Coordinates of C-alpha atoms in Angstrom, one line a residue:
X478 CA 0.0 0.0 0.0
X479 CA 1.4 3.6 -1.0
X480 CA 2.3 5.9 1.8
X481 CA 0.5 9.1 2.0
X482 CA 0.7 12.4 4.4
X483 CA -2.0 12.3 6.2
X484 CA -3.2 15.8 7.9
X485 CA -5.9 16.2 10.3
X486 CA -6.7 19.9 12.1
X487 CA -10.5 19.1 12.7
X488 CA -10.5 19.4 16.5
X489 CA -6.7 19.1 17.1
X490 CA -3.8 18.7 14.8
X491 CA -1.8 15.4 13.9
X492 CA 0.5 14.7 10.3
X493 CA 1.6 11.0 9.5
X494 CA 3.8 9.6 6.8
X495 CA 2.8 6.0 7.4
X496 CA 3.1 5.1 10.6
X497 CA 5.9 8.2 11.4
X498 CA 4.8 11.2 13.1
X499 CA 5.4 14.7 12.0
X500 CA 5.9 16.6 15.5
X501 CA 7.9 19.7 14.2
X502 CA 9.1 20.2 18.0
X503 CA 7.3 21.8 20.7
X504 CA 6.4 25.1 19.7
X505 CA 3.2 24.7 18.9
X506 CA 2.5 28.0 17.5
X507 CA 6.1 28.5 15.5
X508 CA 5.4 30.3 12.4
X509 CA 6.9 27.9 10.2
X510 CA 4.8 25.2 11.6
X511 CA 1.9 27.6 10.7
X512 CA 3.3 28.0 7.3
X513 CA 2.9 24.2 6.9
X514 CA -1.0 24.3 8.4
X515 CA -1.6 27.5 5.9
X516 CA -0.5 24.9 3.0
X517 CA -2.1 21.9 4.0
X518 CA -5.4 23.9 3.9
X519 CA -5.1 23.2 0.7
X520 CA -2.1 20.8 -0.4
X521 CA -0.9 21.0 -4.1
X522 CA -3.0 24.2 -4.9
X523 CA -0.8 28.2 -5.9
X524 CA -0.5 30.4 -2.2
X525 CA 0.2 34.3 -3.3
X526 CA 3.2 34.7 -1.1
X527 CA 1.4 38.6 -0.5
X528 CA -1.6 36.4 1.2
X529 CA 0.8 34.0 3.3
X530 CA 2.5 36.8 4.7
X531 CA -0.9 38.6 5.5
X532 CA -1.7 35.5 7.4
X533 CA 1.2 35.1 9.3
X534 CA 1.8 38.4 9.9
X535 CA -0.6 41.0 9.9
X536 CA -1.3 41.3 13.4
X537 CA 2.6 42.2 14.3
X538 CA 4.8 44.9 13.7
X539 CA 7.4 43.2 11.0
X540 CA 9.7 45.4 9.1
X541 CA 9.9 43.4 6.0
X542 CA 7.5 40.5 6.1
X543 CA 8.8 38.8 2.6
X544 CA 12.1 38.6 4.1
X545 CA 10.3 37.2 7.0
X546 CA 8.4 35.2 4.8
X547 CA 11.0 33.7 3.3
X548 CA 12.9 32.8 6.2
X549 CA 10.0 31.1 7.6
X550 CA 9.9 29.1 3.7
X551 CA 13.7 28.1 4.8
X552 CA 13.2 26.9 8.1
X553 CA 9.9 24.8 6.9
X554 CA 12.3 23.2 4.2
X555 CA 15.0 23.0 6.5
X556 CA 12.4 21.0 8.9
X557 CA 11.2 18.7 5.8
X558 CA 14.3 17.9 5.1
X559 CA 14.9 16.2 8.3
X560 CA 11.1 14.9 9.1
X561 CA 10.1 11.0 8.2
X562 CA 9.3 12.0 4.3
X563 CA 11.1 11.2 1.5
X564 CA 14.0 13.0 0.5
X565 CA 12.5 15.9 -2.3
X566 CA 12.0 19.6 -2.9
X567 CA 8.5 20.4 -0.7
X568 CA 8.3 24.0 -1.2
X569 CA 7.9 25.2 -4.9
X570 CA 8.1 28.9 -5.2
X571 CA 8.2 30.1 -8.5
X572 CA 7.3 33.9 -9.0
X573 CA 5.8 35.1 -5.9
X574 CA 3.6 31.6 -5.4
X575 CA 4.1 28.9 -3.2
X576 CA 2.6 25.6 -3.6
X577 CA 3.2 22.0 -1.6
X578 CA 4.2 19.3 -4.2
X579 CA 7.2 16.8 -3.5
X580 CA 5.4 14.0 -5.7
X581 CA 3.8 12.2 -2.6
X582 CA -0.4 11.5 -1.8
X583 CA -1.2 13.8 0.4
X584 CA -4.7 13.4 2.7
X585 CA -6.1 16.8 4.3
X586 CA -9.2 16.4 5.8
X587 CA -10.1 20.2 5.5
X588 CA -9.4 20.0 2.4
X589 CA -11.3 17.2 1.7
X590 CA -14.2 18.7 3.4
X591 CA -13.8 22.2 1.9
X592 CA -14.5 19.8 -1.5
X593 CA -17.6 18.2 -0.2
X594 CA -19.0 21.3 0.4
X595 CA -18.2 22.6 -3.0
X596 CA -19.3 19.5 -4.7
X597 CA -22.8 19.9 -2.2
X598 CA -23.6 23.2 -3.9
X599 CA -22.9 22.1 -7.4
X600 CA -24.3 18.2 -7.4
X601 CA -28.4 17.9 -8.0
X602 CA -28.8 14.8 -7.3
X603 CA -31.1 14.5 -3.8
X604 CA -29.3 11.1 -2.7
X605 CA -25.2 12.4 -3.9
X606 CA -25.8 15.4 -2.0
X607 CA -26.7 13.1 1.0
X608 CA -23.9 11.4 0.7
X609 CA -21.5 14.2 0.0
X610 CA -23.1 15.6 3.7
X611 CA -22.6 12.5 5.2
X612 CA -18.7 12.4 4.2
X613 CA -18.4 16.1 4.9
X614 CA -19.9 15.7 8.5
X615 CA -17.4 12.3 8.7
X616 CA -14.4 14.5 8.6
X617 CA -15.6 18.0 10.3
X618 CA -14.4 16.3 13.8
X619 CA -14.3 19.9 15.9
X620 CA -13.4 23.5 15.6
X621 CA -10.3 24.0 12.6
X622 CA -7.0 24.5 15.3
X623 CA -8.6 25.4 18.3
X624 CA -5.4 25.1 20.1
X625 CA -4.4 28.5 17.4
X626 CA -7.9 30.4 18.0
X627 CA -6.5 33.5 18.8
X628 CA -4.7 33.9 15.2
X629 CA -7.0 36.0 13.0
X630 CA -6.8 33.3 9.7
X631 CA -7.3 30.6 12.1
X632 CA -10.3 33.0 12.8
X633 CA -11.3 32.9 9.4
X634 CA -11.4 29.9 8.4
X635 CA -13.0 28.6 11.3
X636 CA -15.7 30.5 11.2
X637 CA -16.4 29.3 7.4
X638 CA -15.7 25.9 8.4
X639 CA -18.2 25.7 10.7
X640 CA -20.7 28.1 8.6
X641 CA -20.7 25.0 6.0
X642 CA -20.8 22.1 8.5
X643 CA -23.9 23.5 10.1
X644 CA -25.6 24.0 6.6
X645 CA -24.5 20.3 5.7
X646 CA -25.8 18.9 8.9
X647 CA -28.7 20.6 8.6
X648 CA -29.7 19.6 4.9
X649 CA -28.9 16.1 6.1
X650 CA -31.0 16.1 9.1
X651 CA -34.1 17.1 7.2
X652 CA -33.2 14.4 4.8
X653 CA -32.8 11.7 6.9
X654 CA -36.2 12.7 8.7
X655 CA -38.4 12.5 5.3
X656 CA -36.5 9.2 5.2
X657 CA -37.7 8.3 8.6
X658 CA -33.7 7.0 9.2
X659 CA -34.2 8.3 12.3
X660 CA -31.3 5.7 14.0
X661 CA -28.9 8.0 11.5
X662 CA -30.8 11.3 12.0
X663 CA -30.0 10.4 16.2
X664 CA -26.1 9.7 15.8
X665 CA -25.5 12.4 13.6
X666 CA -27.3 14.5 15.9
X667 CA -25.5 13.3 18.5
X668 CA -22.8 14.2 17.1
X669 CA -23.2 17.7 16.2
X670 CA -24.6 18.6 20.1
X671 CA -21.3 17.2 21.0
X672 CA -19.3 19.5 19.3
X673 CA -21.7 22.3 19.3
X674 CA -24.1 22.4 22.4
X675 CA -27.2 24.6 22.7
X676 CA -26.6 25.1 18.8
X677 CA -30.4 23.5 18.3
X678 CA -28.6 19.8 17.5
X679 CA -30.0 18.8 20.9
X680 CA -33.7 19.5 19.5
X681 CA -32.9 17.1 16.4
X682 CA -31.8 14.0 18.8
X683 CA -34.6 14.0 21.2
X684 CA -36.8 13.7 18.1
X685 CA -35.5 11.3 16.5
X686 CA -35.1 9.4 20.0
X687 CA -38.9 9.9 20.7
X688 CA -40.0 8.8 17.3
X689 CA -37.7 5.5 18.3
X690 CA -39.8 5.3 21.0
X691 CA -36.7 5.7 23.7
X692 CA -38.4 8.9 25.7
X693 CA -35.6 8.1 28.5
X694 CA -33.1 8.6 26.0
X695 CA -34.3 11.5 25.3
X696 CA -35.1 13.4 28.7
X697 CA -31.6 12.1 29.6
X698 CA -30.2 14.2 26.6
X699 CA -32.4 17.1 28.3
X700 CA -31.0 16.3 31.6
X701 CA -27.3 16.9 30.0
X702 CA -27.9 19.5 28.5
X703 CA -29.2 21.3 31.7
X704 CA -26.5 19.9 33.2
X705 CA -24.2 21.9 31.0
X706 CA -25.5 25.1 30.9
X707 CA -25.6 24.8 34.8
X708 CA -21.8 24.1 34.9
X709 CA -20.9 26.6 32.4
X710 CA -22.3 29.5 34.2
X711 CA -26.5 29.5 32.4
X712 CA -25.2 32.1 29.7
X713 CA -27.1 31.6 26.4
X714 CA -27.9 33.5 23.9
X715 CA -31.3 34.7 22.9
X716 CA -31.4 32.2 20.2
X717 CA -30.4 29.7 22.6
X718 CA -32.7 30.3 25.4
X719 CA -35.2 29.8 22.4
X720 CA -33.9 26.6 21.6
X721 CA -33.8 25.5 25.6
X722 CA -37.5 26.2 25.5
X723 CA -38.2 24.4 22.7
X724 CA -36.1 21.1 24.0
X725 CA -38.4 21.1 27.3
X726 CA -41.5 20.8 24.8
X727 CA -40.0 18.3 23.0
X728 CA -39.6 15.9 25.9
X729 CA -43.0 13.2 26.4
X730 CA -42.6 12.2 29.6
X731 CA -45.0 9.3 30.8
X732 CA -47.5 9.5 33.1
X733 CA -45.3 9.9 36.5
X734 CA -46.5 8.7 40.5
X735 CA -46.7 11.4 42.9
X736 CA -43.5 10.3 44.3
X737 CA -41.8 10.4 40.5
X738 CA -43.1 13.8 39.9
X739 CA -41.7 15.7 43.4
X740 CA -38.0 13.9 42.8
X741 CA -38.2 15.2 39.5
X742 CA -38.7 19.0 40.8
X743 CA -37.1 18.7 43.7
X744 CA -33.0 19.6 44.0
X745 CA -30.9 16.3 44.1
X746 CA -28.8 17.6 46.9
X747 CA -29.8 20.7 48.2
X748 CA -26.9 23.1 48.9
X749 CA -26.1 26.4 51.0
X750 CA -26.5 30.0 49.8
X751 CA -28.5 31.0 46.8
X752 CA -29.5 28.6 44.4
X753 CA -28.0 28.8 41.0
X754 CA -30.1 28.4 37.8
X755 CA -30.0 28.8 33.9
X756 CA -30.5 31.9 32.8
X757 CA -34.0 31.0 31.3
X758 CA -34.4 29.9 34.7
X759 CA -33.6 32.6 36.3
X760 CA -35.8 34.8 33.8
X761 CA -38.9 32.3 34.7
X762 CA -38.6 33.1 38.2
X763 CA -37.9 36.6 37.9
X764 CA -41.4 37.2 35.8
X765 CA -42.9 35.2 37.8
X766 CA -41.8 37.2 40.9
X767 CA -43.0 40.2 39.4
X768 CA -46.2 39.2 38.7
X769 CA -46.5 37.9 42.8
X770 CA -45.1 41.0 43.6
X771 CA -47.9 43.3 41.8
X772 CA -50.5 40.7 43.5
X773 CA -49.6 40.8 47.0
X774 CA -47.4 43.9 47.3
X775 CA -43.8 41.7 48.0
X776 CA -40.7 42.8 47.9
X777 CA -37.3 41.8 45.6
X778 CA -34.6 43.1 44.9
X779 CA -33.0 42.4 41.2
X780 CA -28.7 43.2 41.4
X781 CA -26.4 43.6 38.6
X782 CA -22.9 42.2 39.4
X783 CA -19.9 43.0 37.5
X784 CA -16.7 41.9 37.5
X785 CA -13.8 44.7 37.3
X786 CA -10.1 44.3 35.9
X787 CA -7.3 46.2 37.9
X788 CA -8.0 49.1 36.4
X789 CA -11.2 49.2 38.0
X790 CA -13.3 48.9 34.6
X791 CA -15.8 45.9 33.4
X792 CA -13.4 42.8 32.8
X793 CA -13.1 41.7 29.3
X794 CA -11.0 38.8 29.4
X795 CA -12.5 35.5 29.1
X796 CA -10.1 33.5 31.3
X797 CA -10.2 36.3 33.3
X798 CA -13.5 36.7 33.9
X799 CA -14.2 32.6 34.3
X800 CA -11.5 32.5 37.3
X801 CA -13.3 35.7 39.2
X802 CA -16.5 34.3 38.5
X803 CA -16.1 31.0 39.9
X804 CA -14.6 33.2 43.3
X805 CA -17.7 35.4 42.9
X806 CA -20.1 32.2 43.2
X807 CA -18.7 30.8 46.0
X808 CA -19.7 34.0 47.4
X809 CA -23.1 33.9 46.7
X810 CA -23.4 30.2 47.8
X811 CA -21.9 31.7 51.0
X812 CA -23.7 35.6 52.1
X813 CA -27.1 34.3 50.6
X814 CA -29.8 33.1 51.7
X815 CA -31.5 29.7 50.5
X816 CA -34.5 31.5 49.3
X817 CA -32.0 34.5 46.6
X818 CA -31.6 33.0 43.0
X819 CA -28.2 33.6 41.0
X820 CA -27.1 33.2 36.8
X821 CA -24.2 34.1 35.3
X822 CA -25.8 37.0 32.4
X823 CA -22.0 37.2 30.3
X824 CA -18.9 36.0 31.6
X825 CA -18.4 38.8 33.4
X826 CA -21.8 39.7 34.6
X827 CA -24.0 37.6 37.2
X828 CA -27.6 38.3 38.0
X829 CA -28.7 38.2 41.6
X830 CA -32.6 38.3 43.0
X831 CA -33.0 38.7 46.4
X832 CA -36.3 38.2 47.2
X833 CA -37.9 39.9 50.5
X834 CA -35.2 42.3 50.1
X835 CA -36.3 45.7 50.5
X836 CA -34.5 48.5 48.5
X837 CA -32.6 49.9 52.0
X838 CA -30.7 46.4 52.2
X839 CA -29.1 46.7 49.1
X840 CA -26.5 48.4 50.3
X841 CA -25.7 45.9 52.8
X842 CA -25.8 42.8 50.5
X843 CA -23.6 45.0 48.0
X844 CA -20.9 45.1 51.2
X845 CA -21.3 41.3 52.2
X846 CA -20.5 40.4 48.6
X847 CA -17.6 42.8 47.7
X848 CA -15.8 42.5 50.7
X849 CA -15.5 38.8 50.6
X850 CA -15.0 38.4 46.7
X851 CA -12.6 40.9 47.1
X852 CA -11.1 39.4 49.7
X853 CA -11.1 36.2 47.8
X854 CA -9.3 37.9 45.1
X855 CA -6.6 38.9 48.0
X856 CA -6.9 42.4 46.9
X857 CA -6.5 42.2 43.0
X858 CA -10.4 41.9 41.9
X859 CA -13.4 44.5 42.2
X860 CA -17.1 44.0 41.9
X861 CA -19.3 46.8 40.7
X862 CA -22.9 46.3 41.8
X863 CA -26.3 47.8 40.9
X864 CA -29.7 47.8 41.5
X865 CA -31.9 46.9 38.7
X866 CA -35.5 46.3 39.9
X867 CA -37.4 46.2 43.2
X868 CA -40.2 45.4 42.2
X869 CA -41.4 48.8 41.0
X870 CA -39.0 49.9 38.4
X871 CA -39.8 48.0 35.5

């Protein structure tokens, strides 16, 4: 059997010759090692050296980026030279072009799926078009180099990448359901609620699930995806929080016992502190709360927390914000009572509603919270905090 390179940056990154491994060191993010990635995007076809460069570049202050350029070309050929495949001129440059040819078979599964998707939009045929889905949502195995997010053509193509993958799956869906293939429709669901979550996927499963007559199945994927949007802090998007509504309608839940039905509402392990929700959730109890509150005259009190850099303005680091938020929980879990409800709104904005908290105890809430979040932080983290409703505003 011929050998072949074999490149795969669908959720990770791995290159093969065979059974030899291509490691090219341990900087992971070395520019010549991009160079390679840029190519294998699309092995054997022209690169404008202009567009490389771009690439590679165009974020950082370079003098001359072709003279970069070209010693980045050097050290990649240098590095060929010396990796598992056959001894042979890699890199043709020839007037400002760069191409990858050295006369071997070379596999790239972006590539490969960046072809599906071409041939999807072109072929007529119902059952080819299928089957070109089916191969392209074979190979789309995660996001394109996740591990190199932060690089803007990384960016890019990413976003394209997934752009086509979810209109592939979802032409495939809706195929497989006139079908009624609704084994296929439910593992290629699966699938794409793995990678993607709240994207909608979810909805897709649990239907073909119930229509195989396996409603556990089903509330269990429910179950997990609650599950997730509880550990990852309840922040959804509008679209989102449309789809998580939509997945609790989908669920046909048999007739339960009394005793089913209260361990079904009921917390599993009931915890100290405030009790933290989803923000749909948390928007379900909130209305509801408002419409008690213009009933019987109770009081709430709805808070805006946000998290501060060290500058003393509204975080906007990711990482940032995750590490302070988890602090900031622990917090609530800790100066709240039982009865108070808490989401995380953005990653750096939590909700809080305090209910039977009238407006003049804001204040004091605002110092239990700071003080030991800030204290938490030993010093380095702020909190602003604001009233948004109590009860009367909106």
């Amino acid at each position: 059997m011929m050998k072949k390179l074999q490149v795969k940056m669908f959720g990770g990154f791995s290159a093969r010759y065979g059974d030899e491994v291509l490691s090219f060191g341990r900087q992971r993010d070395s520019k010549f090692r991009q160079l390679f990635l840029i190519l294998m995007t699309r092995p054997g076809q022209e690169f404008s050296k202009r567009d490389i460069a771009g690439s590679l570049y165009g974020q950082e202050e370079v003098e001359d980026p072709n003279a970069s350029l070209n010693n980045t070309i050097f050290r990649l050929r240098r590095y060929l030279e010396l990796s598992p495949l056959p001894s042979g001129d890699y890199l043709i440059l020839n007037e400002g072009v760069l191409r990858f040819d050295g006369g071997i078979a070379v596999e790239s599964d972006v590539w490969s799926f960046e072809n599906a998707a071409r041939e999807f939009e072109q072929e007529q045929g119902e059952a080819d078009r299928v089957d070109l889905c089916r191969k392209a949502c074979e190979l789309y195995q995660g996001e394109f180099l996740p591990w190199l997010s932060n690089e803007q053509w990384v960016i890019e193509k990413s976003r394209n990448y997934q752009k086509l993958y979810f209109r592939m799956l979802g032409y495939l869906l809706r195929r497989l359901k006139e079908d009624g293939d609704y084994k296929s429709m439910e593992q290629i669901a699966a699938q794409g609620a793995k990678l993607y979550p709240c994207e909608g996927w979810e909805l897709w499963q649990i239907e073909s699930l119930n229509a195989l007559g396996r409603r556990k199945e089903a509330e269990e994927v429910y179950r997990k995806t609650v599950a997730y949007v509880q550990e990852t802090g309840g922040f959804l998007s509008q679209k989102q929080q449309e789809r998580f509504r939509e997945m609790e309608t989908r669920i046909r839940r048999p007739e339960g016992t009394n005793a089913e039905i209260c361990r079904c509402l009921l917390e599993q392990e009931p915890k100290q502190g405030a009790y933290a929700c989803t923000l749909p959730g948390f928007s379900d109890c909130f209305r509801m709360l408002k419409r008690v509150i213009a009933r019987e005259g109770n009081s709430f009190s709805l808070i805006l927390c946000t998290i501060l850099d060290g500058t003393g303005h509204p975080a906007t680091d990711r990482a940032y914000c995750e590490k302070q938020g988890k602090k900031l929980c622990v917090c609530f879990q800790k100066h709240l009572r039982r009865g108070d409800v808490y989401t995380r709104y953005s990653s750096g904005q939590y909700l809080l509603l305090c209910i039977g908290a009238e407006k003049e105890n804001v204040a004091e809430i605002k110092t239990r919270i700071d003080m030991d979040f800030r204290k938490r932080c030993k010093g380095r983290g702020g909190l602003s905090m604001q009233l948004l409703d109590d009860g009367n505003i909106w």
